[in-house]
Amino acid sequence: MEYVDPIKEIESINAIKDVLRKQSQRDLLLFVLGINTGIRVSDLLALKVRDVKDESGIKEFLYLHDADEVKAYYLNGKVHTELEKYMEEREFEEDEYLFKSQKNNQPITRQQAYRIINKAAKLVGIPGKIGTHTLRKTFGYHAYRKGIAISLLMNVYSHTSRSETLKYIGIKKQEKRLVKVDVNL
């Protein structure tokens, strides 16, 4: 597997969203779900409608089996918004793949997901190597920058060391980070 980079600039993320929004709500949802959850692309593509929606609406958490455990992924407001727009496009069956191919009843392929992400990134002028793993790394990079503990990210990625996770999400050792601990009692 070739090394890919996270997307570090929020402006670039928003530019990709704009490109994908014009292209396809499905493709936009793939991007938004990936960068907001850190789920592997293979797991994203295997999702079915029932995994994210039930009779009461969009679920708060998505549950995936990983080895011998079940991991819960929070579906935040951005994910909810794009899922709701996607679900409004047509009637979905609960057993239908969320990212269904237009050619058959199967999910889009990893190669197609790569083309979607890579093409959008190139259109907005993002330098560096961009691929499907970029979604997962972008999630980690921004979660860490917003103060999420590295131990939690290690768990998401199933990493065994802090340095492995920092390298994975594109944080260099020499980068200093100011942390504002504002208890504000």
Tab-separated table of C-alpha atoms in Angstrom:
chain	number	residue	atom	x	y	z
A	1	MET	CA	0.000	0.000	0.000
A	2	GLU	CA	1.285	3.424	-0.920
A	3	TYR	CA	1.497	6.082	1.787
A	4	VAL	CA	-1.163	8.822	1.553
A	5	ASP	CA	-1.547	12.116	3.373
A	6	PRO	CA	-4.343	13.532	5.534
A	7	ILE	CA	-6.054	16.697	4.332
A	8	LYS	CA	-4.926	19.252	6.895
A	9	GLU	CA	-6.597	22.456	5.668
A	10	ILE	CA	-10.292	22.948	6.430
A	11	GLU	CA	-10.623	25.075	3.260
A	12	SER	CA	-9.482	22.104	1.187
A	13	ILE	CA	-11.963	19.804	2.912
A	14	ASN	CA	-14.780	22.259	2.186
A	15	ALA	CA	-13.651	22.626	-1.438
A	16	ILE	CA	-13.794	18.838	-1.884
A	17	LYS	CA	-17.270	18.809	-0.344
A	18	ASP	CA	-18.370	21.445	-2.872
A	19	VAL	CA	-17.012	19.397	-5.789
A	20	LEU	CA	-18.641	16.200	-4.539
A	21	ARG	CA	-21.943	17.946	-3.744
A	22	LYS	CA	-22.223	18.919	-7.424
A	23	GLN	CA	-21.230	15.426	-8.509
A	24	SER	CA	-23.304	13.089	-6.335
A	25	GLN	CA	-24.842	13.010	-2.859
A	26	ARG	CA	-23.613	9.412	-2.518
A	27	ASP	CA	-20.024	10.467	-3.176
A	28	LEU	CA	-20.321	13.431	-0.798
A	29	LEU	CA	-21.681	11.130	1.911
A	30	LEU	CA	-18.778	8.710	1.414
A	31	PHE	CA	-16.321	11.562	1.975
A	32	VAL	CA	-18.172	13.122	4.931
A	33	LEU	CA	-18.731	9.787	6.671
A	34	GLY	CA	-15.089	8.831	6.188
A	35	ILE	CA	-13.573	12.062	7.518
A	36	ASN	CA	-15.962	12.258	10.467
A	37	THR	CA	-15.659	8.685	11.738
A	38	GLY	CA	-12.271	7.293	10.713
A	39	ILE	CA	-13.875	4.074	9.505
A	40	ARG	CA	-11.822	1.997	7.028
A	41	VAL	CA	-13.007	2.336	3.437
A	42	SER	CA	-13.659	-1.417	3.222
A	43	ASP	CA	-16.025	-1.096	6.200
A	44	LEU	CA	-17.671	2.017	4.732
A	45	LEU	CA	-18.360	0.240	1.464
A	46	ALA	CA	-19.856	-2.765	3.278
A	47	LEU	CA	-22.404	-0.586	5.126
A	48	LYS	CA	-26.057	-1.211	4.493
A	49	VAL	CA	-28.885	1.247	5.018
A	50	ARG	CA	-29.996	-0.605	8.192
A	51	ASP	CA	-26.588	0.129	9.747
A	52	VAL	CA	-27.228	3.882	9.778
A	53	LYS	CA	-31.020	4.176	9.792
A	54	ASP	CA	-33.950	2.515	11.491
A	55	GLU	CA	-37.664	3.240	11.805
A	56	SER	CA	-36.981	6.215	14.088
A	57	GLY	CA	-34.482	7.823	11.688
A	58	ILE	CA	-30.725	8.240	11.416
A	59	LYS	CA	-28.925	6.421	14.212
A	60	GLU	CA	-26.676	8.200	16.701
A	61	PHE	CA	-24.025	5.466	16.624
A	62	LEU	CA	-22.847	3.039	13.984
A	63	TYR	CA	-21.664	-0.329	15.320
A	64	LEU	CA	-19.016	-2.371	13.502
A	65	HIS	CA	-17.457	-5.704	14.418
A	66	ASP	CA	-13.662	-5.473	14.568
A	67	ALA	CA	-11.860	-8.714	15.408
A	68	ASP	CA	-13.376	-9.820	18.726
A	69	GLU	CA	-15.020	-6.550	19.656
A	70	VAL	CA	-17.766	-4.230	18.533
A	71	LYS	CA	-16.702	-0.626	17.963
A	72	ALA	CA	-19.151	2.248	18.143
A	73	TYR	CA	-18.711	5.247	15.855
A	74	TYR	CA	-20.559	8.462	16.596
A	75	LEU	CA	-22.503	9.903	13.657
A	76	ASN	CA	-22.176	13.651	14.202
A	77	GLY	CA	-24.313	16.484	12.847
A	78	LYS	CA	-22.423	16.769	9.543
A	79	VAL	CA	-22.907	13.046	8.888
A	80	HIS	CA	-26.585	13.264	9.876
A	81	THR	CA	-27.177	16.170	7.486
A	82	GLU	CA	-25.637	14.380	4.508
A	83	LEU	CA	-27.315	11.064	5.364
A	84	GLU	CA	-30.711	12.776	5.554
A	85	LYS	CA	-30.178	14.451	2.169
A	86	TYR	CA	-29.090	11.131	0.672
A	87	MET	CA	-32.083	9.268	2.116
A	88	GLU	CA	-34.443	11.894	0.654
A	89	GLU	CA	-33.249	11.168	-2.895
A	90	ARG	CA	-35.282	7.962	-3.196
A	91	GLU	CA	-36.716	4.985	-1.299
A	92	PHE	CA	-33.961	2.802	0.125
A	93	GLU	CA	-34.384	-0.809	1.199
A	94	GLU	CA	-32.875	-1.609	4.594
A	95	ASP	CA	-30.751	-4.415	3.096
A	96	GLU	CA	-29.422	-2.175	0.324
A	97	TYR	CA	-25.777	-1.128	0.325
A	98	LEU	CA	-25.400	2.479	1.398
A	99	PHE	CA	-22.829	3.173	-1.326
A	100	LYS	CA	-24.468	1.119	-4.039
A	101	SER	CA	-22.997	1.023	-7.502
A	102	GLN	CA	-25.089	2.406	-10.348
A	103	LYS	CA	-24.270	-0.727	-12.353
A	104	ASN	CA	-25.513	-3.445	-9.990
A	105	ASN	CA	-26.757	-4.130	-6.474
A	106	GLN	CA	-23.258	-4.286	-5.044
A	107	PRO	CA	-21.365	-1.466	-3.308
A	108	ILE	CA	-18.964	0.638	-5.327
A	109	THR	CA	-15.484	-0.867	-5.463
A	110	ARG	CA	-12.439	0.350	-3.549
A	111	GLN	CA	-11.037	1.460	-6.897
A	112	GLN	CA	-14.143	3.534	-7.615
A	113	ALA	CA	-13.988	5.065	-4.124
A	114	TYR	CA	-10.321	5.910	-4.780
A	115	ARG	CA	-11.183	7.572	-8.104
A	116	ILE	CA	-13.945	9.638	-6.474
A	117	ILE	CA	-11.709	10.942	-3.661
A	118	ASN	CA	-8.555	11.351	-5.728
A	119	LYS	CA	-10.279	13.156	-8.597
A	120	ALA	CA	-12.033	15.618	-6.250
A	121	ALA	CA	-8.764	16.327	-4.424
A	122	LYS	CA	-6.921	16.967	-7.694
A	123	LEU	CA	-9.741	19.230	-8.950
A	124	VAL	CA	-9.334	21.496	-5.918
A	125	GLY	CA	-5.549	21.484	-6.211
A	126	ILE	CA	-4.545	19.469	-3.165
A	127	PRO	CA	-0.881	18.509	-3.403
A	128	GLY	CA	0.450	15.220	-2.119
A	129	LYS	CA	-0.782	11.679	-2.273
A	130	ILE	CA	-4.511	11.320	-1.784
A	131	GLY	CA	-6.435	8.066	-1.611
A	132	THR	CA	-9.193	6.337	0.302
A	133	HIS	CA	-6.991	6.045	3.401
A	134	THR	CA	-6.781	9.848	3.348
A	135	LEU	CA	-10.303	9.930	4.834
A	136	ARG	CA	-9.236	7.912	7.871
A	137	LYS	CA	-6.052	9.928	8.345
A	138	THR	CA	-7.904	13.235	7.957
A	139	PHE	CA	-10.285	12.192	10.728
A	140	GLY	CA	-7.392	11.395	13.059
A	141	TYR	CA	-5.423	14.524	12.234
A	142	HIS	CA	-8.345	16.855	12.958
A	143	ALA	CA	-9.551	14.893	15.999
A	144	TYR	CA	-6.057	15.174	17.506
A	145	ARG	CA	-5.813	18.885	16.654
A	146	LYS	CA	-9.156	19.471	18.413
A	147	GLY	CA	-7.902	17.831	21.592
A	148	ILE	CA	-9.002	14.195	21.325
A	149	ALA	CA	-6.616	12.090	23.380
A	150	ILE	CA	-4.059	10.115	21.408
A	151	SER	CA	-5.058	7.020	23.419
A	152	LEU	CA	-8.576	7.210	21.969
A	153	LEU	CA	-7.204	7.523	18.441
A	154	MET	CA	-4.867	4.587	19.066
A	155	ASN	CA	-7.972	2.546	19.883
A	156	VAL	CA	-9.781	3.660	16.712
A	157	TYR	CA	-6.793	2.642	14.600
A	158	SER	CA	-5.898	-0.443	16.673
A	159	HIS	CA	-2.366	0.890	17.072
A	160	THR	CA	-0.104	-0.177	19.909
A	161	SER	CA	1.997	2.963	20.323
A	162	ARG	CA	1.502	6.697	20.505
A	163	SER	CA	4.307	7.300	17.987
A	164	GLU	CA	2.695	4.934	15.459
A	165	THR	CA	-0.586	6.863	15.635
A	166	LEU	CA	1.084	10.282	15.455
A	167	LYS	CA	3.057	9.220	12.382
A	168	TYR	CA	-0.071	7.706	10.819
A	169	ILE	CA	-2.092	10.928	11.154
A	170	GLY	CA	0.741	13.112	9.889
A	171	ILE	CA	1.870	14.779	13.106
A	172	LYS	CA	5.616	15.320	13.181
A	173	LYS	CA	7.591	15.141	16.430
A	174	GLN	CA	8.867	18.694	16.102
A	175	GLU	CA	5.341	20.154	15.801
A	176	LYS	CA	4.532	21.951	19.022
A	177	ARG	CA	0.926	22.257	20.015
A	178	LEU	CA	-0.525	24.692	22.486
A	179	VAL	CA	-3.237	23.144	24.562
A	180	LYS	CA	-5.781	25.449	26.127
A	181	VAL	CA	-7.098	23.819	29.289
A	182	ASP	CA	-9.994	26.100	30.070
A	183	VAL	CA	-11.934	24.707	32.999
A	184	ASN	CA	-13.829	28.010	33.229
A	185	LEU	CA	-15.444	27.297	36.587
